[in-house]
mmCIF file of C-alpha atoms in Angstrom:
data_model
loop_
_atom_site.group_PDB
_atom_site.id
_atom_site.type_symbol
_atom_site.label_atom_id
_atom_site.label_comp_id
_atom_site.label_asym_id
_atom_site.label_seq_id
_atom_site.Cartn_x
_atom_site.Cartn_y
_atom_site.Cartn_z
ATOM 1 C CA MET A 1 28.442 -18.091 -19.427
ATOM 2 C CA THR A 2 30.769 -15.337 -18.902
ATOM 3 C CA ARG A 3 33.729 -15.033 -16.727
ATOM 4 C CA LYS A 4 31.776 -13.412 -14.009
ATOM 5 C CA GLN A 5 28.711 -15.657 -13.665
ATOM 6 C CA ARG A 6 31.397 -18.504 -14.048
ATOM 7 C CA ARG A 7 32.882 -16.717 -10.430
ATOM 8 C CA LEU A 8 29.678 -16.035 -8.945
ATOM 9 C CA THR A 9 28.810 -19.813 -9.277
ATOM 10 C CA LEU A 10 32.031 -21.216 -8.466
ATOM 11 C CA ILE A 11 31.696 -18.827 -5.286
ATOM 12 C CA GLY A 12 28.393 -19.818 -4.505
ATOM 13 C CA GLY A 13 28.789 -23.536 -4.796
ATOM 14 C CA SER A 14 32.091 -23.091 -2.755
ATOM 15 C CA LEU A 15 29.961 -21.466 -0.209
ATOM 16 C CA ALA A 16 26.913 -24.216 0.232
ATOM 17 C CA VAL A 17 29.394 -26.932 0.196
ATOM 18 C CA LEU A 18 31.095 -24.766 3.108
ATOM 19 C CA GLY A 19 27.862 -24.570 4.806
ATOM 20 C CA VAL A 20 26.788 -28.036 4.302
ATOM 21 C CA ALA A 21 30.274 -28.912 6.169
ATOM 22 C CA ALA A 22 29.900 -26.643 8.687
ATOM 23 C CA ALA A 23 26.248 -27.675 9.191
ATOM 24 C CA LEU A 24 27.139 -31.462 9.370
ATOM 25 C CA VAL A 25 30.217 -30.985 11.926
ATOM 26 C CA LEU A 26 27.516 -28.935 13.981
ATOM 27 C CA PHE A 27 24.803 -31.578 14.103
ATOM 28 C CA ALA A 28 27.545 -33.822 14.791
ATOM 29 C CA LEU A 29 28.571 -32.137 18.203
ATOM 30 C CA LYS A 30 24.995 -31.392 18.698
ATOM 31 C CA ASP A 31 25.105 -33.006 22.347
ATOM 32 C CA SER A 32 28.412 -31.065 23.299
ATOM 33 C CA ILE A 33 27.305 -27.984 22.073
ATOM 34 C CA VAL A 34 24.355 -27.564 24.153
ATOM 35 C CA PHE A 35 24.682 -25.625 27.849
ATOM 36 C CA PHE A 36 23.026 -28.043 30.095
ATOM 37 C CA ASN A 37 20.793 -31.227 30.062
ATOM 38 C CA SER A 38 17.365 -31.155 31.662
ATOM 39 C CA PRO A 39 16.427 -33.247 33.983
ATOM 40 C CA THR A 40 14.456 -35.779 32.040
ATOM 41 C CA ASP A 41 17.945 -36.326 30.166
ATOM 42 C CA VAL A 42 19.680 -36.586 33.642
ATOM 43 C CA VAL A 43 16.696 -39.350 33.899
ATOM 44 C CA GLU A 44 17.027 -41.100 30.814
ATOM 45 C CA LYS A 45 20.543 -41.159 30.697
ATOM 46 C CA GLN A 46 21.380 -43.029 34.058
ATOM 47 C CA LEU A 47 23.735 -41.251 35.056
ATOM 48 C CA ALA A 48 26.780 -42.932 37.021
ATOM 49 C CA PRO A 49 27.157 -41.073 40.669
ATOM 50 C CA GLY A 50 29.989 -38.945 40.615
ATOM 51 C CA THR A 51 29.461 -37.199 36.892
ATOM 52 C CA ARG A 52 30.170 -33.735 36.662
ATOM 53 C CA ILE A 53 26.667 -32.172 34.821
ATOM 54 C CA ARG A 54 25.180 -29.443 34.158
ATOM 55 C CA ILE A 55 21.672 -28.927 34.671
ATOM 56 C CA GLY A 56 19.250 -26.872 33.447
ATOM 57 C CA GLY A 57 15.657 -26.164 34.331
ATOM 58 C CA LEU A 58 12.690 -23.930 36.805
ATOM 59 C CA VAL A 59 14.100 -24.143 40.378
ATOM 60 C CA GLU A 60 10.579 -25.738 41.603
ATOM 61 C CA PRO A 61 7.886 -23.982 43.136
ATOM 62 C CA GLY A 62 8.145 -24.685 47.040
ATOM 63 C CA SER A 63 11.272 -26.437 46.837
ATOM 64 C CA LEU A 64 13.741 -24.167 47.702
ATOM 65 C CA LYS A 65 15.471 -24.486 51.497
ATOM 66 C CA LYS A 66 17.589 -22.527 53.091
ATOM 67 C CA GLY A 67 20.154 -23.198 55.938
ATOM 68 C CA ASP A 68 22.913 -22.480 57.779
ATOM 69 C CA ASN A 69 25.950 -20.835 55.762
ATOM 70 C CA LEU A 70 24.705 -20.118 52.250
ATOM 71 C CA GLN A 71 22.750 -23.999 51.993
ATOM 72 C CA VAL A 72 20.535 -23.996 50.152
ATOM 73 C CA SER A 73 18.548 -26.822 48.165
ATOM 74 C CA PHE A 74 16.298 -26.866 45.573
ATOM 75 C CA LYS A 75 14.389 -29.051 42.759
ATOM 76 C CA VAL A 76 15.300 -28.013 38.859
ATOM 77 C CA THR A 77 12.376 -29.073 36.470
ATOM 78 C CA ASP A 78 11.676 -29.209 33.212
ATOM 79 C CA GLY A 79 7.883 -30.110 34.106
ATOM 80 C CA ALA A 80 8.618 -33.650 33.321
ATOM 81 C CA HIS A 81 10.882 -34.875 35.864
ATOM 82 C CA GLU A 82 13.200 -33.254 38.247
ATOM 83 C CA VAL A 83 16.350 -33.237 39.775
ATOM 84 C CA SER A 84 17.586 -32.304 43.795
ATOM 85 C CA VAL A 85 20.500 -29.765 43.982
ATOM 86 C CA ARG A 86 22.485 -28.821 47.061
ATOM 87 C CA TYR A 87 24.562 -26.178 47.039
ATOM 88 C CA GLN A 88 26.766 -23.438 49.221
ATOM 89 C CA GLY A 89 27.229 -20.212 48.455
ATOM 90 C CA ILE A 90 26.075 -17.117 47.042
ATOM 91 C CA VAL A 91 22.873 -17.648 44.516
ATOM 92 C CA PRO A 92 22.885 -14.864 42.141
ATOM 93 C CA ASP A 93 20.388 -11.788 42.253
ATOM 94 C CA LEU A 94 17.730 -13.487 39.978
ATOM 95 C CA PHE A 95 17.872 -16.487 41.348
ATOM 96 C CA ARG A 96 14.246 -17.551 43.233
ATOM 97 C CA GLU A 97 11.481 -20.022 42.655
ATOM 98 C CA GLY A 98 9.989 -20.317 39.506
ATOM 99 C CA GLN A 99 13.113 -19.077 37.637
ATOM 100 C CA GLY A 100 15.021 -20.531 34.873
ATOM 101 C CA VAL A 101 18.321 -21.769 36.733
ATOM 102 C CA VAL A 102 21.318 -23.704 36.063
ATOM 103 C CA ALA A 103 23.584 -26.106 38.445
ATOM 104 C CA GLU A 104 26.759 -27.205 37.625
ATOM 105 C CA GLY A 105 28.815 -29.780 39.922
ATOM 106 C CA LYS A 106 28.858 -33.529 40.699
ATOM 107 C CA LEU A 107 26.152 -36.465 40.690
ATOM 108 C CA GLU A 108 25.549 -38.308 44.161
ATOM 109 C CA ALA A 109 24.093 -41.423 44.970
ATOM 110 C CA GLY A 110 20.198 -40.990 44.838
ATOM 111 C CA GLY A 111 19.998 -38.592 42.099
ATOM 112 C CA LEU A 112 21.027 -35.567 43.999
ATOM 113 C CA LEU A 113 23.278 -32.783 42.496
ATOM 114 C CA ALA A 114 26.236 -31.733 44.229
ATOM 115 C CA ALA A 115 26.269 -28.074 42.742
ATOM 116 C CA ASP A 116 29.674 -25.974 42.768
ATOM 117 C CA THR A 117 27.980 -23.176 40.223
ATOM 118 C CA VAL A 118 24.225 -21.997 40.170
ATOM 119 C CA LEU A 119 23.662 -19.851 37.065
ATOM 120 C CA ALA A 120 19.952 -17.779 36.973
ATOM 121 C CA LYS A 121 18.572 -17.962 33.706
ATOM 122 C CA HIS A 122 16.358 -15.009 32.346
ATOM 123 C CA ASP A 123 13.678 -14.844 29.500
ATOM 124 C CA GLU A 124 14.126 -12.899 26.626
ATOM 125 C CA ARG A 125 10.813 -10.376 27.890
ATOM 126 C CA TYR A 126 12.266 -7.014 29.086
ATOM 127 C CA MET A 127 9.227 -4.830 30.703
ATOM 128 C CA PRO A 128 8.167 -2.175 33.402
ATOM 129 C CA ARG A 129 6.995 -3.839 36.868
ATOM 130 C CA GLU A 130 3.413 -1.057 36.110
ATOM 131 C CA VAL A 131 3.304 -3.590 32.840
ATOM 132 C CA VAL A 132 3.504 -6.554 34.647
ATOM 133 C CA ASP A 133 1.438 -5.607 36.881
ATOM 134 C CA ALA A 134 -1.317 -4.415 34.804
ATOM 135 C CA LEU A 135 -1.255 -7.886 32.835
ATOM 136 C CA LYS A 136 -1.610 -9.585 35.956
ATOM 137 C CA LYS A 137 -4.263 -7.650 37.084
ATOM 138 C CA SER A 138 -6.271 -8.240 33.485
ATOM 139 C CA GLY A 139 -4.939 -11.924 33.333
ATOM 140 C CA ARG A 140 -2.752 -12.289 30.400
ATOM 141 C CA TRP A 141 0.217 -12.578 32.314
ATOM 142 C CA GLN A 142 1.818 -16.298 31.672
ATOM 143 C CA GLU A 143 3.722 -16.791 35.014
ATOM 144 C CA GLY A 144 6.853 -18.990 35.072
ATOM 145 C CA GLU A 145 8.624 -19.625 31.547
ATOM 146 C CA MET A 146 7.192 -23.176 32.241
ATOM 147 C CA ASN A 147 5.373 -23.091 28.798
ATOM 148 C CA ALA A 148 5.952 -19.513 27.359
ATOM 149 C CA ASP A 149 9.744 -20.629 26.593
ATOM 150 C CA ALA A 150 11.010 -24.630 26.430
ATOM 151 C CA HIS A 151 14.268 -23.795 25.721
ATOM 152 C CA VAL A 152 14.483 -22.393 29.699
ATOM 153 C CA VAL A 153 13.216 -25.622 30.836
ATOM 154 C CA GLY A 154 15.764 -27.063 28.485
ATOM 155 C CA LYS A 155 13.168 -28.855 25.949
ATOM 156 C CA LYS A 156 14.791 -29.942 22.545
ATOM 157 C CA PRO A 157 12.608 -28.210 19.587
ATOM 158 C CA MET B 1 23.738 10.311 -11.515
ATOM 159 C CA ALA B 2 23.453 6.822 -11.877
ATOM 160 C CA ILE B 3 24.043 4.511 -8.678
ATOM 161 C CA ILE B 4 27.069 2.531 -10.965
ATOM 162 C CA ASP B 5 28.867 5.751 -10.514
ATOM 163 C CA LEU B 6 29.905 6.063 -7.364
ATOM 164 C CA ALA B 7 31.750 3.120 -7.330
ATOM 165 C CA ASN B 8 34.372 5.234 -9.635
ATOM 166 C CA PRO B 9 37.215 5.896 -6.249
ATOM 167 C CA THR B 10 36.877 9.863 -7.734
ATOM 168 C CA ARG B 11 33.092 10.619 -7.819
ATOM 169 C CA PHE B 12 33.102 8.540 -4.419
ATOM 170 C CA LEU B 13 35.042 11.119 -2.967
ATOM 171 C CA ALA B 14 33.315 14.148 -4.129
ATOM 172 C CA LEU B 15 30.278 12.613 -2.346
ATOM 173 C CA THR B 16 31.677 11.312 1.052
ATOM 174 C CA ASN B 17 33.040 15.065 0.895
ATOM 175 C CA ARG B 18 29.773 16.935 0.622
ATOM 176 C CA VAL B 19 27.717 13.827 2.751
ATOM 177 C CA LEU B 20 30.217 13.893 6.131
ATOM 178 C CA PRO B 21 29.022 16.951 7.152
ATOM 179 C CA TRP B 22 25.354 16.331 7.500
ATOM 180 C CA LEU B 23 26.386 12.582 8.342
ATOM 181 C CA ALA B 24 28.020 13.902 11.556
ATOM 182 C CA ALA B 25 25.680 16.260 12.218
ATOM 183 C CA LEU B 26 23.034 13.324 12.307
ATOM 184 C CA THR B 27 24.707 11.094 14.267
ATOM 185 C CA VAL B 28 25.263 13.590 16.970
ATOM 186 C CA ILE B 29 21.431 14.578 17.127
ATOM 187 C CA VAL B 30 20.402 10.751 17.310
ATOM 188 C CA PHE B 31 22.957 9.557 19.306
ATOM 189 C CA ALA B 32 21.451 12.769 22.501
ATOM 190 C CA TYR B 33 18.148 11.932 21.346
ATOM 191 C CA ALA B 34 18.525 7.967 21.834
ATOM 192 C CA LEU B 35 20.898 8.907 25.104
ATOM 193 C CA TYR B 36 17.881 11.152 26.293
ATOM 194 C CA ARG B 37 15.353 8.684 25.694
ATOM 195 C CA VAL B 38 17.693 5.746 27.560
ATOM 196 C CA ALA B 39 18.482 7.652 30.664
ATOM 197 C CA TYR B 40 14.193 7.435 30.923
ATOM 198 C CA ALA B 41 13.022 4.029 29.920
ATOM 199 C CA PRO B 42 11.934 2.707 32.507
ATOM 200 C CA ASP B 43 13.732 -0.348 34.513
ATOM 201 C CA ASP B 44 13.028 -3.876 34.204
ATOM 202 C CA TYR B 45 10.355 -6.016 36.419
ATOM 203 C CA GLN B 46 13.210 -8.424 37.204
ATOM 204 C CA GLN B 47 16.095 -6.818 36.722
ATOM 205 C CA GLY B 48 15.687 -3.111 37.308
ATOM 206 C CA ALA B 49 18.105 -0.773 36.501
ATOM 207 C CA THR B 50 20.749 -3.013 35.180
ATOM 208 C CA VAL B 51 18.490 -3.378 32.353
ATOM 209 C CA LYS B 52 20.307 -0.305 30.853
ATOM 210 C CA ILE B 53 23.175 -2.462 29.693
ATOM 211 C CA MET B 54 21.186 -3.869 27.199
ATOM 212 C CA PHE B 55 21.071 -0.177 24.932
ATOM 213 C CA LEU B 56 24.652 -0.151 24.611
ATOM 214 C CA HIS B 57 25.477 -4.574 24.335
ATOM 215 C CA VAL B 58 22.501 -4.829 21.677
ATOM 216 C CA PRO B 59 22.819 -2.209 19.190
ATOM 217 C CA ALA B 60 26.592 -2.976 19.537
ATOM 218 C CA ALA B 61 25.931 -6.932 18.417
ATOM 219 C CA TRP B 62 23.384 -5.770 15.370
ATOM 220 C CA LEU B 63 26.472 -3.607 13.840
ATOM 221 C CA ALA B 64 29.215 -6.113 15.027
ATOM 222 C CA MET B 65 27.012 -8.823 12.669
ATOM 223 C CA MET B 66 26.028 -6.370 9.866
ATOM 224 C CA GLY B 67 30.179 -5.311 9.823
ATOM 225 C CA TRP B 68 30.849 -8.768 8.362
ATOM 226 C CA GLY B 69 27.519 -8.781 6.500
ATOM 227 C CA LEU B 70 28.813 -5.573 4.794
ATOM 228 C CA MET B 71 33.008 -7.335 4.455
ATOM 229 C CA THR B 72 30.815 -10.661 3.133
ATOM 230 C CA VAL B 73 29.125 -7.665 0.367
ATOM 231 C CA ALA B 74 31.954 -6.251 -0.041
ATOM 232 C CA ALA B 75 33.936 -9.906 -0.822
ATOM 233 C CA PHE B 76 31.610 -10.451 -3.669
ATOM 234 C CA GLY B 77 32.530 -7.459 -5.091
ATOM 235 C CA THR B 78 36.009 -8.134 -4.934
ATOM 236 C CA LEU B 79 35.483 -11.519 -6.164
ATOM 237 C CA VAL B 80 33.144 -11.201 -8.947
ATOM 238 C CA TRP B 81 33.470 -7.788 -10.322
ATOM 239 C CA ARG B 82 36.936 -7.340 -9.063
ATOM 240 C CA HIS B 83 36.217 -4.117 -8.534
ATOM 241 C CA PRO B 84 38.842 -1.601 -6.280
ATOM 242 C CA LEU B 85 36.025 0.481 -4.092
ATOM 243 C CA ALA B 86 34.658 -2.969 -2.865
ATOM 244 C CA ASP B 87 38.478 -4.080 -1.190
ATOM 245 C CA VAL B 88 38.162 -0.787 0.289
ATOM 246 C CA THR B 89 34.943 -1.146 1.655
ATOM 247 C CA ALA B 90 35.990 -4.487 3.396
ATOM 248 C CA LYS B 91 39.739 -3.126 4.710
ATOM 249 C CA ALA B 92 37.709 -0.127 6.429
ATOM 250 C CA ALA B 93 34.213 -1.754 7.675
ATOM 251 C CA ALA B 94 36.968 -4.892 9.526
ATOM 252 C CA PRO B 95 38.890 -2.396 12.412
ATOM 253 C CA ILE B 96 35.407 -0.686 13.070
ATOM 254 C CA GLY B 97 33.476 -4.242 13.331
ATOM 255 C CA ALA B 98 36.160 -5.584 15.382
ATOM 256 C CA ALA B 99 35.543 -2.732 17.693
ATOM 257 C CA PHE B 100 31.696 -3.492 17.782
ATOM 258 C CA THR B 101 31.889 -7.084 18.974
ATOM 259 C CA PHE B 102 34.415 -6.337 21.809
ATOM 260 C CA ILE B 103 32.144 -4.115 22.903
ATOM 261 C CA CYS B 104 29.393 -5.913 22.522
ATOM 262 C CA LEU B 105 31.564 -9.035 24.074
ATOM 263 C CA VAL B 106 32.983 -6.968 27.412
ATOM 264 C CA THR B 107 29.364 -5.115 28.305
ATOM 265 C CA GLY B 108 27.729 -8.500 28.063
ATOM 266 C CA SER B 109 29.918 -10.107 30.277
ATOM 267 C CA LEU B 110 29.532 -6.709 32.620
ATOM 268 C CA TRP B 111 25.476 -7.800 32.280
ATOM 269 C CA GLY B 112 26.218 -11.482 33.038
ATOM 270 C CA ARG B 113 27.921 -11.012 36.172
ATOM 271 C CA PRO B 114 24.981 -9.183 38.169
ATOM 272 C CA MET B 115 22.038 -11.034 36.172
ATOM 273 C CA TRP B 116 23.351 -14.651 35.312
ATOM 274 C CA GLY B 117 26.256 -14.874 38.556
ATOM 275 C CA THR B 118 28.982 -15.234 35.626
ATOM 276 C CA TYR B 119 31.335 -13.313 33.623
ATOM 277 C CA TRP B 120 31.618 -16.142 30.890
ATOM 278 C CA VAL B 121 30.407 -19.022 30.071
ATOM 279 C CA TRP B 122 31.607 -21.111 27.368
ATOM 280 C CA ASP B 123 27.734 -21.536 25.780
ATOM 281 C CA ALA B 124 27.043 -21.424 21.715
ATOM 282 C CA ARG B 125 25.826 -17.566 21.963
ATOM 283 C CA LEU B 126 28.751 -16.584 23.315
ATOM 284 C CA THR B 127 31.444 -18.408 22.140
ATOM 285 C CA SER B 128 29.741 -18.001 18.475
ATOM 286 C CA VAL B 129 30.630 -14.345 19.362
ATOM 287 C CA LEU B 130 34.039 -14.774 20.424
ATOM 288 C CA VAL B 131 34.814 -16.690 17.021
ATOM 289 C CA LEU B 132 33.677 -13.893 15.186
ATOM 290 C CA PHE B 133 35.836 -11.336 17.385
ATOM 291 C CA LEU B 134 38.921 -13.793 16.422
ATOM 292 C CA LEU B 135 37.534 -13.762 12.794
ATOM 293 C CA TYR B 136 37.138 -9.804 12.632
ATOM 294 C CA LEU B 137 40.798 -9.898 14.634
ATOM 295 C CA GLY B 138 42.264 -12.589 11.647
ATOM 296 C CA MET B 139 41.435 -10.077 8.922
ATOM 297 C CA LEU B 140 43.137 -7.165 10.921
ATOM 298 C CA ALA B 141 45.990 -9.261 11.045
ATOM 299 C CA LEU B 142 45.345 -10.269 6.962
ATOM 300 C CA TYR B 143 45.097 -6.927 6.014
ATOM 301 C CA TRP B 144 48.029 -5.541 8.343
ATOM 302 C CA THR B 145 50.891 -8.288 7.114
ATOM 303 C CA ALA B 146 49.663 -7.670 3.308
ATOM 304 C CA ASP B 147 51.718 -4.942 1.447
ATOM 305 C CA ASP B 148 50.357 -5.448 -1.813
ATOM 306 C CA PRO B 149 46.844 -4.713 -1.560
ATOM 307 C CA ASN B 150 46.224 -6.133 -4.922
ATOM 308 C CA ARG B 151 47.078 -9.312 -3.306
ATOM 309 C CA SER B 152 45.472 -9.345 0.570
ATOM 310 C CA ALA B 153 42.032 -8.486 -1.806
ATOM 311 C CA ARG B 154 41.482 -11.695 -2.678
ATOM 312 C CA ALA B 155 42.756 -13.540 0.127
ATOM 313 C CA ALA B 156 40.090 -10.890 3.187
ATOM 314 C CA ALA B 157 37.659 -12.190 0.293
ATOM 315 C CA ILE B 158 37.905 -15.063 1.145
ATOM 316 C CA LEU B 159 38.257 -15.054 4.877
ATOM 317 C CA ALA B 160 34.785 -13.033 4.882
ATOM 318 C CA LEU B 161 33.157 -15.247 2.850
ATOM 319 C CA VAL B 162 34.171 -18.344 5.027
ATOM 320 C CA GLY B 163 33.295 -16.090 8.214
ATOM 321 C CA ALA B 164 30.202 -15.359 7.006
ATOM 322 C CA ILE B 165 28.951 -19.070 7.702
ATOM 323 C CA ASN B 166 29.556 -18.006 11.656
ATOM 324 C CA ILE B 167 26.746 -15.068 11.117
ATOM 325 C CA PRO B 168 23.488 -17.528 10.985
ATOM 326 C CA ILE B 169 25.200 -19.651 13.616
ATOM 327 C CA ILE B 170 25.260 -16.451 15.944
ATOM 328 C CA LYS B 171 21.703 -15.314 15.293
ATOM 329 C CA PHE B 172 20.687 -18.740 15.278
ATOM 330 C CA SER B 173 22.522 -20.509 18.245
ATOM 331 C CA VAL B 174 19.986 -19.954 21.285
ATOM 332 C CA ASP B 175 17.321 -21.371 19.115
ATOM 333 C CA TRP B 176 19.470 -24.598 18.220
ATOM 334 C CA TRP B 177 21.122 -25.211 21.156
ATOM 335 C CA ASN B 178 19.879 -24.627 25.062
ATOM 336 C CA THR B 179 22.392 -21.786 26.039
ATOM 337 C CA LEU B 180 22.679 -19.779 29.098
ATOM 338 C CA HIS B 181 22.166 -16.948 26.979
ATOM 339 C CA GLN B 182 18.466 -15.971 26.625
ATOM 340 C CA PRO B 183 16.741 -16.222 22.616
ATOM 341 C CA ALA B 184 15.913 -13.336 20.628
ATOM 342 C CA SER B 185 13.954 -10.567 22.111
ATOM 343 C CA VAL B 186 13.842 -8.594 19.110
ATOM 344 C CA LEU B 187 13.804 -10.837 15.638
ATOM 345 C CA ARG B 188 11.522 -13.180 17.217
ATOM 346 C CA MET B 189 8.113 -14.733 15.832
ATOM 347 C CA GLY B 190 5.195 -13.622 16.972
ATOM 348 C CA GLY B 191 6.899 -10.196 17.629
ATOM 349 C CA SER B 192 9.028 -8.512 19.883
ATOM 350 C CA ALA B 193 8.966 -9.897 23.428
ATOM 351 C CA ILE B 194 10.188 -6.090 24.867
ATOM 352 C CA ASP B 195 7.731 -3.515 26.110
ATOM 353 C CA ALA B 196 7.179 -0.720 24.047
ATOM 354 C CA SER B 197 8.620 2.063 26.387
ATOM 355 C CA ILE B 198 11.942 0.126 26.286
ATOM 356 C CA LEU B 199 12.229 -1.211 23.175
ATOM 357 C CA VAL B 200 11.461 2.112 21.172
ATOM 358 C CA PRO B 201 14.821 3.685 23.119
ATOM 359 C CA LEU B 202 16.606 0.564 21.993
ATOM 360 C CA LEU B 203 15.712 0.904 18.598
ATOM 361 C CA VAL B 204 16.551 4.728 18.524
ATOM 362 C CA MET B 205 19.870 3.669 20.255
ATOM 363 C CA ALA B 206 20.421 0.868 17.867
ATOM 364 C CA LEU B 207 19.986 3.780 14.416
ATOM 365 C CA ALA B 208 22.326 5.712 16.557
ATOM 366 C CA PHE B 209 25.044 3.234 16.793
ATOM 367 C CA THR B 210 24.298 2.229 13.042
ATOM 368 C CA LEU B 211 24.738 6.000 11.997
ATOM 369 C CA LEU B 212 27.855 6.082 13.286
ATOM 370 C CA PHE B 213 28.817 2.836 12.048
ATOM 371 C CA LEU B 214 28.141 4.469 8.469
ATOM 372 C CA LEU B 215 29.878 8.013 9.780
ATOM 373 C CA LEU B 216 32.846 5.645 10.914
ATOM 374 C CA LEU B 217 32.917 3.415 7.711
ATOM 375 C CA LEU B 218 32.794 6.557 5.070
ATOM 376 C CA LEU B 219 35.659 8.278 6.899
ATOM 377 C CA ALA B 220 37.639 5.616 7.264
ATOM 378 C CA MET B 221 37.263 4.235 3.442
ATOM 379 C CA ARG B 222 38.136 7.745 2.150
ATOM 380 C CA ASN B 223 41.344 7.687 4.315
ATOM 381 C CA GLU B 224 42.031 4.145 2.695
ATOM 382 C CA ILE B 225 41.146 5.779 -0.936
ATOM 383 C CA LEU B 226 43.932 8.556 -0.243
ATOM 384 C CA ARG B 227 46.332 6.089 1.529
ATOM 385 C CA ARG B 228 45.931 3.799 -1.905
ATOM 386 C CA ARG B 229 46.573 7.003 -4.514
ATOM 387 C CA VAL B 230 49.821 7.978 -1.955
ATOM 388 C CA ARG B 231 50.795 4.602 -2.501
ATOM 389 C CA SER B 232 50.841 4.546 -6.454
ATOM 390 C CA MET B 233 52.057 7.886 -6.627
ATOM 391 C CA ARG B 234 54.846 6.677 -4.615
ATOM 392 C CA MET B 235 55.824 4.099 -6.836
ATOM 393 C CA MET B 236 55.188 5.973 -9.922
ATOM 394 C CA GLN B 237 58.237 8.631 -8.316
ATOM 395 C CA ALA B 238 60.110 5.631 -7.789
ATOM 396 C CA ALA B 239 59.765 4.110 -10.980
ATOM 397 C CA SER B 240 60.823 7.391 -12.714
ATOM 398 C CA ILE B 241 64.027 7.741 -10.610
#
């Protein structure tokens, strides 16, 4: 082996070790790296009331209710389970039924989330209005990110 | 002329001086065309005109990662082949990459406020890009504090290799963990999720950004080679007194 080959092997080896170390650290921390939990996580983990948590999923169609003083309540669903959320404040422009959402707040008794932050999440699709209309007309439009995008609803791959 | 001859700094300088005017002209033309395409790109069905921020944000993000990728390749050149031009490349790429990362973070933040409802969250994608920016700053600090290019080259190369681990983390952060940031739109399984009327302007803009990156890189490399020559001349002069 020439000196160059030896250096290359050494560097390659060190990088591989470093890569594996980084992968192990990230794998061990995966529960804290995720930005939100799905409603299924909340149900399965049996979290105590008073826990601060971020819940992500879709705003369940038909569950959105608007009250006085910017009060909103809605259900976050991942297709399997749902969590009711109460929030007071201005919601983002993209917030609506069927849209991805992340709500952060305190769990109350009965599994209700009293949110102090509501963030909208959008999917990776970008297209003009006319294209969406044409797709809808021809029946090739997949409504909601329910099936199209498992990440929006917080399912882990 | 074989490709290996370009590794000679003098030949590289001669070629650079010949290429630079053409590259500058091409960059201006492609940028003008890209801006024209972007101006007439349609609004998004959900985000409206706000989607225009993408034409700055996405190319900047790609170039930010490409900058570190280039420094990683250069690091092999420095550590394995001990080639001086490799370190010149890395040193020239560092501030440019840092600038593109900064543009990516700022435009992303300004985009996040109207769409997501927040300037910043600590999700995996945003955090890993911030880490990239900090790595760039560390690289700049390393080059600024070192007075001997021969010694700083080795340290910078090692930092580049260690930091390279962050690049796949940035790319796949949106797949490995759930994040507020949406998954990849262009480089994804099953093809692009962006309609051609928006995708083509984006790709033209990305080409313009890449040309700008190359232009700035060649200018910075030329300056760095000359700076090193001045330095060694000064040292020879000091030694002869």
